[in-house]
Short mmCIF file of C-alpha atoms and ligand atoms in Angstrom, two decimals:
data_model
loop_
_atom_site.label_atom_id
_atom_site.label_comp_id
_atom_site.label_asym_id
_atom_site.label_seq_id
_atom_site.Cartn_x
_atom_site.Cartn_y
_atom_site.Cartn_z
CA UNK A 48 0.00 0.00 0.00
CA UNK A 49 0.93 2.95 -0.75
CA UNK A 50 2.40 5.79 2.32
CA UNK A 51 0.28 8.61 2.50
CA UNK A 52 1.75 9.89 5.92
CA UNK A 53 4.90 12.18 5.25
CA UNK A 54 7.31 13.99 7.40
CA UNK A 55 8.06 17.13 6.34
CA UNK A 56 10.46 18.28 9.50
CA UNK A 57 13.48 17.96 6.99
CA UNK A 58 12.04 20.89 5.32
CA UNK A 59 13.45 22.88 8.23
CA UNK A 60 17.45 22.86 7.24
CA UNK A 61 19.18 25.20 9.31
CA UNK A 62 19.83 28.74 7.16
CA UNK A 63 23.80 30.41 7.80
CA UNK A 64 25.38 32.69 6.16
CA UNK A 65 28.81 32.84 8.07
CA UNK A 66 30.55 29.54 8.92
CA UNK A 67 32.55 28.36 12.15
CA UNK A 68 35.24 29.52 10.85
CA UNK A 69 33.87 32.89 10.14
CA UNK A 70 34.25 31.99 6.54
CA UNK A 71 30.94 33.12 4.15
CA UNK A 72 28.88 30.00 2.38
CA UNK A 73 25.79 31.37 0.88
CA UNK A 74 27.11 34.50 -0.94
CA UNK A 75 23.26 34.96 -2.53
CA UNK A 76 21.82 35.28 0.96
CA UNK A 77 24.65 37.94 1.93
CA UNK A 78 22.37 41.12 3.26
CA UNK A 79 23.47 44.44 1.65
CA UNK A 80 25.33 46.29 4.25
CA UNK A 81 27.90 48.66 4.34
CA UNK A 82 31.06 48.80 5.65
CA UNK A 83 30.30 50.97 8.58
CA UNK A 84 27.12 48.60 9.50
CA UNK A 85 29.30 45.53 9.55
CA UNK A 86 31.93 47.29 11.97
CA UNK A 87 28.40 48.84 13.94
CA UNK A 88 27.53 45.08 14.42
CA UNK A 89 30.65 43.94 15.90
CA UNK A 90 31.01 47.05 18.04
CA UNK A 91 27.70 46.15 19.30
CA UNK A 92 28.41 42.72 19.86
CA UNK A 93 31.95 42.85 21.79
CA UNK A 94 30.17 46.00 23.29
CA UNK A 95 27.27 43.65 24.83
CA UNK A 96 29.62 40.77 26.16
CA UNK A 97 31.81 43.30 28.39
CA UNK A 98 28.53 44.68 29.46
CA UNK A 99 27.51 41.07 30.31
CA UNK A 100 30.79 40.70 32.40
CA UNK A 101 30.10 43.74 33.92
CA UNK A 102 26.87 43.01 35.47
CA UNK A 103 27.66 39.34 36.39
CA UNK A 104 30.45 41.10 38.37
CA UNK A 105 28.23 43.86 39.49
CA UNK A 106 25.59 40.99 40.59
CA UNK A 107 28.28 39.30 42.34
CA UNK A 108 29.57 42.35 44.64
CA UNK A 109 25.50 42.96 45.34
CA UNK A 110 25.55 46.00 43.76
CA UNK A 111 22.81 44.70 40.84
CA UNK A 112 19.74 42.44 41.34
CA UNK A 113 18.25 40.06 39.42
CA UNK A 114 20.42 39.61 36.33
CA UNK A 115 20.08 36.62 33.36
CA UNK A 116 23.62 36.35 31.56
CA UNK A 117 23.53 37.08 27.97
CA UNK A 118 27.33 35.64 26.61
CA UNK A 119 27.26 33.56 23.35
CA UNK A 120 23.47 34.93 22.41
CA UNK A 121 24.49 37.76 21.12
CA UNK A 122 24.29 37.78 17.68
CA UNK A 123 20.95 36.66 17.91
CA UNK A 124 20.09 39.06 20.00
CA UNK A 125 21.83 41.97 18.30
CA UNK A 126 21.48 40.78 14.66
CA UNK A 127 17.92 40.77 14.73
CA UNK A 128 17.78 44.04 16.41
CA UNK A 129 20.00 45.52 13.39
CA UNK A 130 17.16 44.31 11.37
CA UNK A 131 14.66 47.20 13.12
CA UNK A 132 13.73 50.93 12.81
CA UNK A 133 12.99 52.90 15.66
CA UNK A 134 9.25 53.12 15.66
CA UNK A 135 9.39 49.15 15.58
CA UNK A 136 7.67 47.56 19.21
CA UNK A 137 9.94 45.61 20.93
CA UNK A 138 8.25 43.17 23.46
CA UNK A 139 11.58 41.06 24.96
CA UNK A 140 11.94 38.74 27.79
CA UNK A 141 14.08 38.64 30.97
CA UNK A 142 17.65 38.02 28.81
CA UNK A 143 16.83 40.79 26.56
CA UNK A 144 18.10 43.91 28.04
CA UNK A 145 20.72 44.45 25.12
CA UNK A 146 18.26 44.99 22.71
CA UNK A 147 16.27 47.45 24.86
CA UNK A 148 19.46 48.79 25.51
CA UNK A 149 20.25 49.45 21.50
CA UNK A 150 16.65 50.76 20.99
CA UNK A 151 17.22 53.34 23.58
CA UNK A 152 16.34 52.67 26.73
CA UNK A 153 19.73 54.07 29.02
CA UNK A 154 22.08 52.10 30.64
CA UNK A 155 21.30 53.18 34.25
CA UNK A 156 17.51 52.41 33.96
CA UNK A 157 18.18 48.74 32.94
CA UNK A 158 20.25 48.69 36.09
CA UNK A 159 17.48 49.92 37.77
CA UNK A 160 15.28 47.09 36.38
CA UNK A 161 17.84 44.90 37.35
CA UNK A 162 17.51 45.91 41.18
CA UNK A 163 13.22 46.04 40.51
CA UNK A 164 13.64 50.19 41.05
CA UNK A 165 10.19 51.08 38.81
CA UNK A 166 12.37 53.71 37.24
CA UNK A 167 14.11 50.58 35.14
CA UNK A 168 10.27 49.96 33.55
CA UNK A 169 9.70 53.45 32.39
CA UNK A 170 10.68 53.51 28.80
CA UNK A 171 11.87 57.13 27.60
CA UNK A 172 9.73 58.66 25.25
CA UNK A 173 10.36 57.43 21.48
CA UNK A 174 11.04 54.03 22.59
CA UNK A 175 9.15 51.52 21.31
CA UNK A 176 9.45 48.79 24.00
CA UNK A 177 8.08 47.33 26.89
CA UNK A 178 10.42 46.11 30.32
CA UNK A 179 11.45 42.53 30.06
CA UNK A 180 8.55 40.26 30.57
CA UNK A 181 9.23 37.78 33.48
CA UNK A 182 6.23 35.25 33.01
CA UNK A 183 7.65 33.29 30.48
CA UNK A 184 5.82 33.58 27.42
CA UNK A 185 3.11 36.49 28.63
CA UNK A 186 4.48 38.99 26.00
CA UNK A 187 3.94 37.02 23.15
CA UNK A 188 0.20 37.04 22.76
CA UNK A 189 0.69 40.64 23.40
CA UNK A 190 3.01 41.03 20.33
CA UNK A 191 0.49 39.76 18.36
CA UNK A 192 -2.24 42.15 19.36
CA UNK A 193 0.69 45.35 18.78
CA UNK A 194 1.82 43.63 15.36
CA UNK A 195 -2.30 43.76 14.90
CA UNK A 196 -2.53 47.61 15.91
CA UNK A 197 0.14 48.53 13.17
CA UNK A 198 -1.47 46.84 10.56
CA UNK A 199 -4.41 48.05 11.12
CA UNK A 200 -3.28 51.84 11.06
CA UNK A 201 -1.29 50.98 8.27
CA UNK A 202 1.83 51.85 9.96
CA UNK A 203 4.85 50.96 8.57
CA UNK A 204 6.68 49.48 11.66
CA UNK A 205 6.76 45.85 12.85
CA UNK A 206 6.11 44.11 16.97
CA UNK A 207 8.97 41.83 17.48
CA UNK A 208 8.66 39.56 20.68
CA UNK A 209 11.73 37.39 21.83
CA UNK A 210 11.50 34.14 24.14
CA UNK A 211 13.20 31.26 24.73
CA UNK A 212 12.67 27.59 23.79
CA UNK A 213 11.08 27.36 27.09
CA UNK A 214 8.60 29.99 26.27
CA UNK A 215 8.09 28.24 22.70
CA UNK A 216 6.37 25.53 25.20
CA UNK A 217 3.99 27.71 26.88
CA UNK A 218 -0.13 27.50 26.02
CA UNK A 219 0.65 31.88 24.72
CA UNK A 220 3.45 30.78 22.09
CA UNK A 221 0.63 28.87 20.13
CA UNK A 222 -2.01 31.12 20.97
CA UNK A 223 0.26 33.85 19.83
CA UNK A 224 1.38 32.32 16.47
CA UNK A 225 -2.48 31.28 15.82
CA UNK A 226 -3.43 34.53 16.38
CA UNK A 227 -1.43 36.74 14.14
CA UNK A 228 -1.53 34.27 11.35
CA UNK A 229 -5.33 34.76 11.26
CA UNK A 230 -5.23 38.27 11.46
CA UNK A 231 -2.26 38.75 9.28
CA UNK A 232 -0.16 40.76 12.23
CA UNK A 233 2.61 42.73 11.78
CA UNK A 234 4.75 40.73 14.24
CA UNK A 235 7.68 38.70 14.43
CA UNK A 236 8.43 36.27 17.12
CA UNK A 237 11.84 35.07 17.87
CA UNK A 238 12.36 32.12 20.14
CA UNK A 239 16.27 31.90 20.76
CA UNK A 240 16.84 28.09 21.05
CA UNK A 241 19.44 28.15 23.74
CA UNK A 242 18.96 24.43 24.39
CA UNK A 243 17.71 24.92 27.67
CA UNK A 244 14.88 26.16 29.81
CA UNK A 245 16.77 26.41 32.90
CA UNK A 246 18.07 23.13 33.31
CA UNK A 247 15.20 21.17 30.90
CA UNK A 248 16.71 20.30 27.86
CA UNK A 249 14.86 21.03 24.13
CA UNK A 250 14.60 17.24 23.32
CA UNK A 251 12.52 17.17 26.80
CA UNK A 252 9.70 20.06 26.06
CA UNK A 253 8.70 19.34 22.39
CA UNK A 254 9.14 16.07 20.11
CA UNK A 255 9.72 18.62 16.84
CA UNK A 256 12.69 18.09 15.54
CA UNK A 257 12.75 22.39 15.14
CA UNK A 258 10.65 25.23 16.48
CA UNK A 259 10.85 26.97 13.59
CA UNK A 260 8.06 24.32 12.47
CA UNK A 261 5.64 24.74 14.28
CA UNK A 262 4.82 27.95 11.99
CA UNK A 263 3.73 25.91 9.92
CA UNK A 264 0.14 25.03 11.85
CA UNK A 265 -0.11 28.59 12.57
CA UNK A 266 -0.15 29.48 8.38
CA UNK A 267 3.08 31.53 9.18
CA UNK A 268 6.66 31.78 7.39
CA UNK A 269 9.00 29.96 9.71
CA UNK A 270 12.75 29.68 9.74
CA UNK A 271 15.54 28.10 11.81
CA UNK A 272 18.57 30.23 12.01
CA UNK A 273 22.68 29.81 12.93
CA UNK A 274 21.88 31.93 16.02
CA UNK A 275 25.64 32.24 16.27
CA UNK A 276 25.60 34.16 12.62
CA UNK A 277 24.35 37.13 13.27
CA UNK A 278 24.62 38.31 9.52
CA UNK A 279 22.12 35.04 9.05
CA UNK A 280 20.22 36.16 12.01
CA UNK A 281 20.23 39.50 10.57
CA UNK A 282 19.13 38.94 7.13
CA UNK A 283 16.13 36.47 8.40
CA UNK A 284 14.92 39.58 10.53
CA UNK A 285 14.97 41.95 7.66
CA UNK A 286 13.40 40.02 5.40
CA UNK A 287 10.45 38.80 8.02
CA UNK A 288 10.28 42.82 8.71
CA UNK A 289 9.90 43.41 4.92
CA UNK A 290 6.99 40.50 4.51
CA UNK A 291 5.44 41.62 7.26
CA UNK A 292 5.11 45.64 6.50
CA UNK A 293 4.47 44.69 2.84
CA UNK A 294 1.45 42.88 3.71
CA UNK A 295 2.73 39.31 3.64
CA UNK A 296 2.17 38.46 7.58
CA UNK A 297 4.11 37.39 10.20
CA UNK A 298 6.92 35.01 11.00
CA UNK A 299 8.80 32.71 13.47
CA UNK A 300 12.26 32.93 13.88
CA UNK A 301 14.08 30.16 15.74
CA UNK A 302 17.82 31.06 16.50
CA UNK A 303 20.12 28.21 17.34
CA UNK A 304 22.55 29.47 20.07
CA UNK A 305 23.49 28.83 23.39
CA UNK A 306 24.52 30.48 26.64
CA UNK A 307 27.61 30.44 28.27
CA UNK A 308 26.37 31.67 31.52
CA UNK A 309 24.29 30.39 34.39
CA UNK A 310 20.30 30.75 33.80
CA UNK A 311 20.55 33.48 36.16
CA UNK A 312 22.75 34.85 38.72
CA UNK A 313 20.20 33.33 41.40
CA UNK A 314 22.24 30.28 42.15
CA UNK A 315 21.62 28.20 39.08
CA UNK A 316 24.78 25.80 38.26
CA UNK A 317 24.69 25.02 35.05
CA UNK A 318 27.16 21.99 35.33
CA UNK A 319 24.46 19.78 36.97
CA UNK A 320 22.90 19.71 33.67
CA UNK A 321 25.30 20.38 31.00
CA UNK A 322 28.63 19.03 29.95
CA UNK A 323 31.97 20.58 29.61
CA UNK A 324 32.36 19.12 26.33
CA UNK A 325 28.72 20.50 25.12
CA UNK A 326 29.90 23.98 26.30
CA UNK A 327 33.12 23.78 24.74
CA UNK A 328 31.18 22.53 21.54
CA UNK A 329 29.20 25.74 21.74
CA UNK A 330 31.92 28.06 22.31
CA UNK A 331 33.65 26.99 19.47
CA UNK A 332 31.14 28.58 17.47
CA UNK A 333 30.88 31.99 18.84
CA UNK A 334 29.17 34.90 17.04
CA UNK A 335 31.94 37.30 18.11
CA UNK A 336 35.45 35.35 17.00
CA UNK A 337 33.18 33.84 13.95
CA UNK A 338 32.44 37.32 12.88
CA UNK A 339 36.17 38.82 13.95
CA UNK A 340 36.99 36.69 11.61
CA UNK A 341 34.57 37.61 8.81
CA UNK A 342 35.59 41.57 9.15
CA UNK A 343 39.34 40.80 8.91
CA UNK A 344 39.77 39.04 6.04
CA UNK A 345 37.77 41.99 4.64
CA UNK A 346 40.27 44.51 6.57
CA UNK A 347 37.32 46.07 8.24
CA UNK A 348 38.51 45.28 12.34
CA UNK A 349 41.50 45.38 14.01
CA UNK A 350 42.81 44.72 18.00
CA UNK A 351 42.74 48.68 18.89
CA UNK A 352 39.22 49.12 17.31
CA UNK A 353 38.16 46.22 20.03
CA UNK A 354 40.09 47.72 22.38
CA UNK A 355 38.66 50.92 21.84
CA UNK A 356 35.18 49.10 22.33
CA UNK A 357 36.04 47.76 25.57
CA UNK A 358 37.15 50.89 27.12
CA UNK A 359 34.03 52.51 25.90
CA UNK A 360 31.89 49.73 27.30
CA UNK A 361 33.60 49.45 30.76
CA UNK A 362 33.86 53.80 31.00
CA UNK A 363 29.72 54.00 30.43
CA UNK A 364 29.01 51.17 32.91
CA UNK A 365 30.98 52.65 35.50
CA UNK A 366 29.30 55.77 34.91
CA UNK A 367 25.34 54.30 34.54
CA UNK A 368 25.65 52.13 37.88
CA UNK A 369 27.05 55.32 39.73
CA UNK A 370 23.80 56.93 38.33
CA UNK A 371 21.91 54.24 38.95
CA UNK A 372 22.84 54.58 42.49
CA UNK A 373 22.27 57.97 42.67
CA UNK A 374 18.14 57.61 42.03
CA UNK A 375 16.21 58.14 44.73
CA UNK A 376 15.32 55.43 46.48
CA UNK A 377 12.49 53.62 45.50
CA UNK A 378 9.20 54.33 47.93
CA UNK A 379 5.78 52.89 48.95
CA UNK A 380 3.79 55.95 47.55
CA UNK A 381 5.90 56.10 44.51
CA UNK A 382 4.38 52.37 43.72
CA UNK A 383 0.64 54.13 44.58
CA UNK A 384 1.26 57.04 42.48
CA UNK A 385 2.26 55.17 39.51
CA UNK A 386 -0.48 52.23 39.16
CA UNK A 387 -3.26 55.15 39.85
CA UNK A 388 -4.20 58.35 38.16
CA UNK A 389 -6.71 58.44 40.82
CA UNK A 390 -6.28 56.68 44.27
CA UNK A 391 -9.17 54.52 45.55
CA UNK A 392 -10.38 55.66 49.21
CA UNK A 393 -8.76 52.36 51.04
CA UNK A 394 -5.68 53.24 49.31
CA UNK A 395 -5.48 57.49 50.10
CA UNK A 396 -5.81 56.46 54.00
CA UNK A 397 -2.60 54.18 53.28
CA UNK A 398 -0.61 56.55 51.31
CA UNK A 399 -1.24 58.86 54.20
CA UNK A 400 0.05 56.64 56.16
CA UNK A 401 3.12 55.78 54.45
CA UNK A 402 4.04 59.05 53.36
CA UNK A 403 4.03 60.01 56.88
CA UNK A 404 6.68 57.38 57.88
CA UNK A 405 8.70 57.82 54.77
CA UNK A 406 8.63 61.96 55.79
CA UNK A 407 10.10 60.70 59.04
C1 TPP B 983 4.82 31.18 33.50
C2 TPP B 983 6.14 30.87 34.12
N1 TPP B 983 6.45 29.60 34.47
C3 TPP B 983 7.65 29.31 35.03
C4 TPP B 983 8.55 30.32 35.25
C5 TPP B 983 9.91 29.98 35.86
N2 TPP B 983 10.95 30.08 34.83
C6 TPP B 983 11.76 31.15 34.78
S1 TPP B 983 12.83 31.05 33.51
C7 TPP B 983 12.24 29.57 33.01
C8 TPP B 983 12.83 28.87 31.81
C9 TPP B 983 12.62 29.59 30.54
O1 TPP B 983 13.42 29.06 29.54
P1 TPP B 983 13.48 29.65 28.08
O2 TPP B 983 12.13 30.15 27.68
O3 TPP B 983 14.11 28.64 27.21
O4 TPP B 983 14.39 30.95 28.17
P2 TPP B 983 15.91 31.12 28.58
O5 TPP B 983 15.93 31.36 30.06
O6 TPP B 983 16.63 29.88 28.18
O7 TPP B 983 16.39 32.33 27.86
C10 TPP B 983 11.21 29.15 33.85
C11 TPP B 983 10.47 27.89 33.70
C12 TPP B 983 8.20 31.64 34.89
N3 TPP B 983 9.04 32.66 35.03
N4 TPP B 983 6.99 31.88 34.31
#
């Protein structure tokens, strides 16, 4: 008898641009960027792993809160963001400061995030963002209802939501993806395949062979990506960003990539659940020496433009955590001041209360 049942999860073949070695294998897919934009993507990149460094070290001497490491994600992080204009919505999860940080929002308020000050949640005006979503997987549906809003004003900008491969397990991915396939949303979602949620490996939350897939029930575009390319991660992005403004509707973007780091700086060990030799595995693909690599064979980087990078990095951390600490201190009536335009009656006789202590 014939087979009528077919598997179509080899359909999903990884897309890269950029090789280990930092060498380029699919010159037709090569995204047209300038000189300046390549060297803009590495500064960004080494920029975002001192930064990274920084606050692990910070987090360590108590002088930051919660914190989620970021090493060896960044060129999906930062690749995709390339791929945006400002007026795009960004709707990121916990390990997505750097973005935030590229869109705009300062230094010193994702400190303040970082120690749950409510001045870290108060994007400036002109950026297009919301603070890092905790709940895993609660800012997805939401993408798809601000991907909704543009197209329905007819604005050209795009939402673009990032979660893990955790989140990609959670009841809101699906809803999410269902959603703004029906309604033809101008959203992208990114799920950065890190190979872990905390300590639960991929293999153990889904049976697909790829996330990207699973765009495929939701009538969406889907696409796995080297999430250690960022020119592949980059060119995905812009593309999904085109299809999506032009009409064409939204897509799933899953980045393969890993982090170096602890889940968060809250005790997690990752070596009760991961190998050495899967971490050295990883490393050996980084998206920073990979693209090094790339830029000088073209002549474009050098070891004093890095170091240049560095200095900068370390110089405006120093001076956004001595800001940071300089904020007034966060207090009760601030937190009653901010949820309410008007205060209910029970809560007035409180903030009396309180701001009678906090005068003392
Ligand atoms: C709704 C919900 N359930 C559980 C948690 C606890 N939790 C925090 S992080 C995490 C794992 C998420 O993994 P993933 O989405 O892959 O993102 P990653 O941390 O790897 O970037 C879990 C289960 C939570 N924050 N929210």
């Amino acid at each position: 008898m014939k087979r009528i049942l077919e598997n179509i999860e080899s359909q999903f073949e990884m897309f890269q641009i950029l090789n280990e070695k930092g060498e380029v294998v699919n010159e037709d897919a090569m995204p047209d960027l300038s000189d300046e934009d390549l060297k803009e993507i590495m500064r960004r990149m080494v920029y975002t792993r001192i930064l990274d460094q920084r606050s692990i070290a910070l987090n360590r001497q108590g002088r930051l809160g919660f914190y989620a490491p970021t090493a060896g994600q960044e060129a999906s992080q930062l690749g995709s963001h390339f791929a945006l204009e400002k007026e795009d919505f960004i709707l990121p999860g916990y390990r997505d400061v750097p973005q935030l940080i590229w869109h705009g929002l300062p230094l010193y308020q994702a400190f303040l995030f970082s120690r749950g000050h409510f001045h870290g949640n108060q994007m400036p005006e002109g950026v297009n963002a919301v603070s890092p979503q905790i709940i895993i997987g609660a800012q997805i549906t939401q993408a798809a209802g601000v991907g909704l809003g543009y197209k329905k004003r007819g604005q050209e900008a795009v939402a673009i939501t990032y979660t893990g491969d955790g989140g990609a397990s959670q009841g809101d991915f699906y809803e999410g993806i269902n959603f703004a396939g029906a309604f033809g949303a101008q959203t992208i979602f990114v799920v950065q395949n890190n190979q872990f949620a905390i300590s639960v490996p991929v293999e153990q939350q889904s049976a697909a062979r790829t996330i990207a897939q699973k765009a495929v029930a939701a009538g969406i575009e889907g696409i796995q990506v080297d999430g250690m390319d960022v020119l592949a991660v980059y060119a995905a992005t812009k593309e999904a960003r085109e299809r999506a403004i032009s009409g064409d509707g939204p897509t799933l973007i899953e980045t393969m990539t890993y982090r170096y780091g602890p889940h968060t700086m809250a005790g997690d060990d990752p070596t009760r659940y991961r190998t050495e030799e899967t971490d050295n595995e990883w490393e050996a693909k980084d998206p920073i020496v990979r693209f090094r690599t790339f830029l000088e064979n073209k002549g474009l980087w050098s070891e004093e433009e890095e170091n240049e990078v560095i200095d900068k990095a370390k110089e405006e951390v120093k001076a956004a955590i001595k800001k940071a600490d300089e904020q007034p201190k966060q207090k009760v009536t601030d937190l009653m001041d901010i949820m309410y335009e008007e205060l209910p009656a029970f809560l007035k006789e409180q903030r009396e209360e309180y701001q009678e202590k906090e005068s003392k």
